[in-house]
Amino acid sequence: MKAKFLARAMLAAAALAISAVQSNAADIAVISGSAEDAFFNPIKRGVDDAATLIESHGGKVTYLTVPNYDNFGPDLARLIATAISQNVQGIAIPVWVPEAQMPALQEAAEKGIRIMLYNTRTSGPDDQIAINYFGTDEAVAGKAGGDYFAGSGAKKILCVIHVPGAVNLETRCDGVEEGATAGGAEIVRLPLPASIQSNMAATSEAIKAELLKDQTLDVVLTLNAQTSDAAAMAIEQAGAAGKVRLGTFDLSTSVLDRIKAGAQAMAIDQQPYLQSFLATTLLANNIDYGMELATNPILTGPAIIDASNIEAALNGVTSGVR
């Protein structure tokens, strides 16, 4: 029932966003993660689709990305400063490194720039700076993962953090620990150097080393789809196939192919396309027409994808929107 209600709410919000884009003149910057990170492909697709509507009526959308995650917080602050210097009217942005981002966002707000959050937030007083939030509750999503594996017999879960210090990823692992502990399972965290985030071989070797070191691990849970590809290789190379189950946050064709083939247990979807599409379009509507949604936040996940519902998810990934 909750899932159906959420689906209806999201469709209604999307319809509202599309129908309201008339004589639009908003100038918006959307700040996002690295183009090297495949997670942001559907994010960009959502921004591009929103930009088509906004720009067809005279508005402007600029998409700004960090080069990588080596200098994440300062790079995000610089992108906010860039947006301010371009005299935008609105900024749509996730809050990944609040200590670096919030002073810059506060400066933007003081200049009259409207802020919309998507993908992740702090869930604290700093979030009051924003009009709304489109995304997932990372603690709830993490707990869903911990519940899923502990409820199906897992005893020791390796939670792989590919960008240590990113608030959304740390919160995911916190949630996994809550769900796992309640179900009688243990969690071990593996923080990886951010510099190897796009290096599949190095990531796989780091996970394999952990599996070989600790033979009691029976689940690897990664926090993005790209890392799960490396984890799948690590499990195979460690000789742990059939013993260690794999789960991940977020979707990709390879993730869903593994689930369909029985080589991966599950994935936790947060629907990033909807996050960026709705955040961008509703920000333009707010700037031009003062429109707001009565619901805050708008949650786009989590949804567990496993063998029971794989086909519909495959269609979404093939189309580039999941």
CSV table of C-alpha atoms in Angstrom, one decimal:
chain,number,residue,atom,x,y,z
A,1,MET,CA,0.0,0.0,0.0
A,2,LYS,CA,2.8,2.4,0.9
A,3,ALA,CA,4.6,1.6,-2.4
A,4,LYS,CA,1.4,2.3,-4.4
A,5,PHE,CA,0.8,5.6,-2.5
A,6,LEU,CA,4.4,6.7,-3.2
A,7,ALA,CA,4.1,5.8,-6.8
A,8,ARG,CA,0.9,7.9,-7.2
A,9,ALA,CA,2.5,10.8,-5.3
A,10,MET,CA,5.6,10.8,-7.5
A,11,LEU,CA,3.5,10.6,-10.7
A,12,ALA,CA,1.3,13.5,-9.4
A,13,ALA,CA,4.4,15.6,-8.7
A,14,ALA,CA,5.9,14.8,-12.1
A,15,ALA,CA,2.6,15.8,-13.8
A,16,LEU,CA,2.5,19.0,-11.8
A,17,ALA,CA,6.1,19.8,-12.7
A,18,ILE,CA,5.6,19.3,-16.4
A,19,SER,CA,2.3,21.1,-16.7
A,20,ALA,CA,3.6,24.1,-14.8
A,21,VAL,CA,6.5,24.9,-17.1
A,22,GLN,CA,5.1,27.8,-19.1
A,23,SER,CA,6.9,31.0,-20.0
A,24,ASN,CA,9.8,29.7,-17.9
A,25,ALA,CA,12.8,32.1,-17.5
A,26,ALA,CA,14.5,30.5,-14.5
A,27,ASP,CA,18.4,30.3,-14.5
A,28,ILE,CA,19.4,27.2,-12.5
A,29,ALA,CA,22.7,25.4,-11.7
A,30,VAL,CA,22.5,21.7,-10.9
A,31,ILE,CA,25.6,20.4,-9.1
A,32,SER,CA,26.4,16.7,-9.3
A,33,GLY,CA,29.0,14.0,-8.8
A,34,SER,CA,31.8,12.9,-11.0
A,35,ALA,CA,31.1,12.0,-14.7
A,36,GLU,CA,33.4,9.0,-14.1
A,37,ASP,CA,30.8,7.6,-11.6
A,38,ALA,CA,28.1,5.7,-13.5
A,39,PHE,CA,25.5,6.4,-10.8
A,40,PHE,CA,25.2,9.9,-12.2
A,41,ASN,CA,24.2,8.8,-15.7
A,42,PRO,CA,20.4,8.6,-14.8
A,43,ILE,CA,20.9,11.8,-12.6
A,44,LYS,CA,22.2,13.6,-15.7
A,45,ARG,CA,19.4,12.1,-17.8
A,46,GLY,CA,16.8,13.5,-15.4
A,47,VAL,CA,18.5,17.0,-15.5
A,48,ASP,CA,18.6,16.9,-19.3
A,49,ASP,CA,14.9,16.0,-19.6
A,50,ALA,CA,14.0,18.8,-17.2
A,51,ALA,CA,16.3,21.2,-19.0
A,52,THR,CA,14.5,20.4,-22.3
A,53,LEU,CA,11.2,21.7,-20.7
A,54,ILE,CA,12.8,24.6,-19.0
A,55,GLU,CA,14.9,25.9,-21.9
A,56,SER,CA,12.1,25.5,-24.4
A,57,HIS,CA,10.4,28.4,-22.5
A,58,GLY,CA,13.4,30.6,-22.1
A,59,GLY,CA,15.0,29.3,-19.0
A,60,LYS,CA,18.6,28.0,-18.5
A,61,VAL,CA,20.0,24.9,-16.8
A,62,THR,CA,23.8,24.5,-16.2
A,63,TYR,CA,25.1,21.1,-15.1
A,64,LEU,CA,28.2,21.3,-13.0
A,65,THR,CA,30.2,18.2,-11.8
A,66,VAL,CA,33.3,17.5,-9.7
A,67,PRO,CA,36.2,16.1,-11.6
A,68,ASN,CA,36.6,13.1,-9.2
A,69,TYR,CA,36.4,12.5,-5.4
A,70,ASP,CA,40.0,13.2,-4.4
A,71,ASN,CA,39.2,16.7,-3.1
A,72,PHE,CA,35.5,16.2,-2.8
A,73,GLY,CA,34.4,18.9,-0.2
A,74,PRO,CA,36.5,21.8,-1.5
A,75,ASP,CA,35.5,20.9,-5.1
A,76,LEU,CA,31.8,21.1,-4.2
A,77,ALA,CA,32.3,24.4,-2.5
A,78,ARG,CA,34.1,25.7,-5.6
A,79,LEU,CA,31.2,24.6,-7.8
A,80,ILE,CA,28.7,26.5,-5.5
A,81,ALA,CA,31.0,29.6,-5.8
A,82,THR,CA,31.0,29.2,-9.6
A,83,ALA,CA,27.2,29.0,-9.6
A,84,ILE,CA,27.0,32.2,-7.5
A,85,SER,CA,29.4,34.0,-9.8
A,86,GLN,CA,27.1,33.1,-12.8
A,87,ASN,CA,24.2,34.9,-11.1
A,88,VAL,CA,21.9,31.9,-11.1
A,89,GLN,CA,18.5,32.1,-9.4
A,90,GLY,CA,18.6,28.6,-8.1
A,91,ILE,CA,20.9,25.8,-7.2
A,92,ALA,CA,19.9,22.1,-7.0
A,93,ILE,CA,22.5,20.1,-5.1
A,94,PRO,CA,23.0,17.1,-2.8
A,95,VAL,CA,24.7,17.7,0.5
A,96,TRP,CA,27.5,15.1,0.7
A,97,VAL,CA,30.1,17.1,2.7
A,98,PRO,CA,28.2,19.6,4.9
A,99,GLU,CA,31.1,21.2,6.6
A,100,ALA,CA,32.5,22.2,3.2
A,101,GLN,CA,29.2,22.9,1.4
A,102,MET,CA,26.9,24.6,4.0
A,103,PRO,CA,28.9,27.9,4.3
A,104,ALA,CA,28.9,28.3,0.5
A,105,LEU,CA,25.2,27.4,0.3
A,106,GLN,CA,24.5,29.9,3.1
A,107,GLU,CA,26.3,32.6,1.1
A,108,ALA,CA,24.1,31.7,-1.9
A,109,ALA,CA,20.9,31.9,0.1
A,110,GLU,CA,21.9,35.3,1.5
A,111,LYS,CA,22.2,36.5,-2.1
A,112,GLY,CA,18.7,35.4,-2.8
A,113,ILE,CA,19.5,32.2,-4.6
A,114,ARG,CA,17.0,29.4,-4.0
A,115,ILE,CA,18.2,26.0,-2.9
A,116,MET,CA,16.7,22.6,-3.7
A,117,LEU,CA,18.3,19.5,-2.3
A,118,TYR,CA,18.3,16.1,-4.0
A,119,ASN,CA,19.9,12.7,-3.6
A,120,THR,CA,21.2,13.3,-0.1
A,121,ARG,CA,20.9,15.7,2.8
A,122,THR,CA,22.0,16.1,6.4
A,123,SER,CA,18.5,15.6,8.0
A,124,GLY,CA,19.5,18.4,10.4
A,125,PRO,CA,18.8,22.1,10.8
A,126,ASP,CA,21.0,23.0,7.8
A,127,ASP,CA,18.4,21.4,5.5
A,128,GLN,CA,16.0,24.3,6.4
A,129,ILE,CA,17.9,26.4,3.9
A,130,ALA,CA,16.3,24.4,1.1
A,131,ILE,CA,12.8,24.6,-0.5
A,132,ASN,CA,12.5,20.8,-0.5
A,133,TYR,CA,14.4,17.5,-0.8
A,134,PHE,CA,14.0,14.8,-3.4
A,135,GLY,CA,15.8,11.6,-2.6
A,136,THR,CA,16.0,8.8,-0.1
A,137,ASP,CA,16.4,8.5,3.6
A,138,GLU,CA,19.8,6.9,3.7
A,139,ALA,CA,19.4,5.5,7.2
A,140,VAL,CA,16.1,3.8,6.2
A,141,ALA,CA,17.6,2.5,3.0
A,142,GLY,CA,20.6,1.1,4.9
A,143,LYS,CA,18.4,-0.5,7.5
A,144,ALA,CA,16.4,-2.2,4.7
A,145,GLY,CA,19.6,-3.7,3.4
A,146,GLY,CA,20.6,-4.9,6.9
A,147,ASP,CA,17.1,-6.3,7.5
A,148,TYR,CA,17.2,-8.1,4.1
A,149,PHE,CA,20.4,-10.0,4.7
A,150,ALA,CA,20.0,-10.7,8.4
A,151,GLY,CA,16.5,-11.9,7.8
A,152,SER,CA,17.8,-14.4,5.2
A,153,GLY,CA,20.5,-15.9,7.4
A,154,ALA,CA,23.6,-13.6,7.1
A,155,LYS,CA,26.0,-13.5,10.0
A,156,LYS,CA,28.7,-11.1,8.9
A,157,ILE,CA,28.3,-8.3,6.4
A,158,LEU,CA,31.1,-6.3,4.8
A,159,CYS,CA,29.9,-2.8,4.0
A,160,VAL,CA,32.2,-1.3,1.4
A,161,ILE,CA,32.5,2.6,1.5
A,162,HIS,CA,33.9,3.8,-1.8
A,163,VAL,CA,34.1,7.5,-0.7
A,164,PRO,CA,34.9,7.6,3.0
A,165,GLY,CA,33.5,10.6,4.8
A,166,ALA,CA,30.6,11.2,2.4
A,167,VAL,CA,27.7,11.7,4.8
A,168,ASN,CA,25.2,9.7,2.7
A,169,LEU,CA,27.5,6.7,2.4
A,170,GLU,CA,28.4,6.6,6.1
A,171,THR,CA,24.7,6.9,6.9
A,172,ARG,CA,23.9,4.0,4.7
A,173,CYS,CA,26.4,1.8,6.6
A,174,ASP,CA,25.0,3.1,9.9
A,175,GLY,CA,21.6,1.9,8.7
A,176,VAL,CA,22.9,-1.4,7.5
A,177,GLU,CA,24.4,-1.9,11.0
A,178,GLU,CA,21.1,-1.1,12.7
A,179,GLY,CA,19.2,-3.6,10.6
A,180,ALA,CA,21.9,-6.3,10.7
A,181,THR,CA,22.4,-6.0,14.5
A,182,ALA,CA,18.6,-6.2,15.2
A,183,GLY,CA,18.6,-9.5,13.1
A,184,GLY,CA,21.6,-11.0,14.9
A,185,ALA,CA,24.2,-10.2,12.2
A,186,GLU,CA,27.5,-8.3,12.5
A,187,ILE,CA,28.8,-5.6,10.2
A,188,VAL,CA,32.4,-4.8,9.2
A,189,ARG,CA,33.2,-1.5,7.3
A,190,LEU,CA,35.8,-1.3,4.6
A,191,PRO,CA,36.6,2.3,3.7
A,192,LEU,CA,38.4,2.4,0.3
A,193,PRO,CA,40.7,5.3,-0.8
A,194,ALA,CA,38.6,7.7,-2.8
A,195,SER,CA,41.5,7.8,-5.4
A,196,ILE,CA,40.7,4.2,-6.5
A,197,GLN,CA,36.9,4.8,-6.9
A,198,SER,CA,37.1,4.5,-10.7
A,199,ASN,CA,39.8,1.8,-10.7
A,200,MET,CA,38.0,-1.5,-11.0
A,201,ALA,CA,41.0,-3.7,-10.5
A,202,ALA,CA,42.3,-1.9,-7.4
A,203,THR,CA,38.8,-1.9,-5.8
A,204,SER,CA,38.4,-5.6,-6.5
A,205,GLU,CA,41.8,-6.4,-5.0
A,206,ALA,CA,40.9,-4.5,-1.8
A,207,ILE,CA,37.7,-6.4,-1.4
A,208,LYS,CA,39.3,-9.7,-2.2
A,209,ALA,CA,42.0,-9.1,0.4
A,210,GLU,CA,39.3,-8.5,3.0
A,211,LEU,CA,37.5,-11.7,2.0
A,212,LEU,CA,40.7,-13.8,2.2
A,213,LYS,CA,41.6,-12.2,5.6
A,214,ASP,CA,38.2,-12.9,7.2
A,215,GLN,CA,36.7,-16.2,6.1
A,216,THR,CA,33.6,-15.6,8.3
A,217,LEU,CA,32.2,-12.9,6.0
A,218,ASP,CA,29.1,-14.1,4.2
A,219,VAL,CA,27.8,-10.9,2.5
A,220,VAL,CA,29.5,-8.1,0.6
A,221,LEU,CA,27.2,-5.0,0.4
A,222,THR,CA,28.5,-2.1,-1.8
A,223,LEU,CA,27.2,1.4,-1.7
A,224,ASN,CA,27.0,1.9,-5.5
A,225,ALA,CA,26.6,-0.2,-8.6
A,226,GLN,CA,30.0,0.4,-10.0
A,227,THR,CA,31.7,-1.0,-6.8
A,228,SER,CA,29.5,-4.0,-6.9
A,229,ASP,CA,31.0,-5.0,-10.3
A,230,ALA,CA,34.4,-5.0,-8.6
A,231,ALA,CA,33.0,-6.9,-5.6
A,232,ALA,CA,31.6,-9.6,-8.0
A,233,MET,CA,35.1,-10.1,-9.4
A,234,ALA,CA,36.5,-10.2,-5.9
A,235,ILE,CA,34.1,-12.8,-4.7
A,236,GLU,CA,34.9,-15.0,-7.7
A,237,GLN,CA,38.7,-14.6,-7.4
A,238,ALA,CA,38.6,-15.3,-3.7
A,239,GLY,CA,36.9,-18.6,-4.4
A,240,ALA,CA,33.9,-17.4,-2.4
A,241,ALA,CA,31.1,-17.8,-5.0
A,242,GLY,CA,28.2,-19.6,-3.5
A,243,LYS,CA,29.4,-18.8,0.0
A,244,VAL,CA,29.4,-15.0,0.0
A,245,ARG,CA,26.3,-13.2,-1.2
A,246,LEU,CA,26.5,-9.8,-3.0
A,247,GLY,CA,24.2,-6.8,-2.6
A,248,THR,CA,24.4,-3.2,-3.6
A,249,PHE,CA,22.8,0.2,-3.5
A,250,ASP,CA,21.7,1.5,-6.9
A,251,LEU,CA,21.1,-0.2,-10.3
A,252,SER,CA,23.0,-0.9,-13.5
A,253,THR,CA,22.6,-3.4,-16.3
A,254,SER,CA,25.4,-5.5,-14.9
A,255,VAL,CA,23.8,-5.5,-11.5
A,256,LEU,CA,20.4,-6.6,-12.8
A,257,ASP,CA,22.0,-9.2,-15.1
A,258,ARG,CA,23.7,-10.8,-12.1
A,259,ILE,CA,20.5,-10.8,-10.1
A,260,LYS,CA,18.6,-12.4,-13.0
A,261,ALA,CA,21.4,-15.0,-13.3
A,262,GLY,CA,21.4,-15.7,-9.6
A,263,ALA,CA,24.9,-14.3,-9.1
A,264,GLN,CA,23.8,-11.4,-7.0
A,265,ALA,CA,21.1,-11.4,-4.2
A,266,MET,CA,19.7,-7.9,-4.4
A,267,ALA,CA,20.0,-4.2,-5.1
A,268,ILE,CA,18.5,-1.2,-3.3
A,269,ASP,CA,17.1,1.4,-5.7
A,270,GLN,CA,16.6,5.1,-4.9
A,271,GLN,CA,15.4,6.2,-8.4
A,272,PRO,CA,18.0,8.9,-9.1
A,273,TYR,CA,16.3,10.0,-12.4
A,274,LEU,CA,13.3,11.1,-10.5
A,275,GLN,CA,15.5,12.9,-7.9
A,276,SER,CA,17.2,15.1,-10.4
A,277,PHE,CA,14.2,15.6,-12.8
A,278,LEU,CA,11.8,16.6,-10.0
A,279,ALA,CA,14.4,18.8,-8.2
A,280,THR,CA,15.3,20.7,-11.3
A,281,THR,CA,11.8,21.2,-12.6
A,282,LEU,CA,10.3,22.1,-9.3
A,283,LEU,CA,13.1,24.5,-8.6
A,284,ALA,CA,12.2,26.3,-11.8
A,285,ASN,CA,8.6,26.3,-10.9
A,286,ASN,CA,9.3,27.8,-7.5
A,287,ILE,CA,11.4,30.6,-9.0
A,288,ASP,CA,8.9,31.5,-11.8
A,289,TYR,CA,5.6,30.8,-10.1
A,290,GLY,CA,6.2,30.4,-6.4
A,291,MET,CA,5.1,26.8,-6.5
A,292,GLU,CA,5.8,24.4,-3.7
A,293,LEU,CA,4.7,20.9,-2.7
A,294,ALA,CA,3.0,20.3,0.6
A,295,THR,CA,5.1,17.1,1.2
A,296,ASN,CA,8.6,17.6,2.4
A,297,PRO,CA,10.7,15.5,1.8
A,298,ILE,CA,9.7,13.7,-1.3
A,299,LEU,CA,11.2,10.2,-0.9
A,300,THR,CA,12.1,8.2,-4.0
A,301,GLY,CA,13.3,5.0,-2.3
A,302,PRO,CA,14.3,2.6,-1.0
A,303,ALA,CA,13.0,-0.3,-3.1
A,304,ILE,CA,14.5,-3.7,-2.9
A,305,ILE,CA,15.1,-5.3,-6.3
A,306,ASP,CA,15.7,-9.1,-6.3
A,307,ALA,CA,14.7,-12.1,-8.4
A,308,SER,CA,11.0,-11.5,-7.6
A,309,ASN,CA,10.8,-8.2,-9.5
A,310,ILE,CA,13.8,-8.1,-11.8
A,311,GLU,CA,12.1,-7.7,-15.2
A,312,ALA,CA,10.5,-4.3,-14.6
A,313,ALA,CA,13.7,-2.9,-13.2
A,314,LEU,CA,15.7,-4.2,-16.3
A,315,ASN,CA,13.3,-2.3,-18.6
A,316,GLY,CA,14.0,0.9,-16.6
A,317,VAL,CA,17.8,0.5,-16.7
A,318,THR,CA,17.8,-0.3,-20.4
A,319,SER,CA,15.9,3.0,-21.0
A,320,GLY,CA,18.4,5.0,-18.9
A,321,VAL,CA,16.0,6.1,-16.2
A,322,ARG,CA,16.8,3.6,-13.4
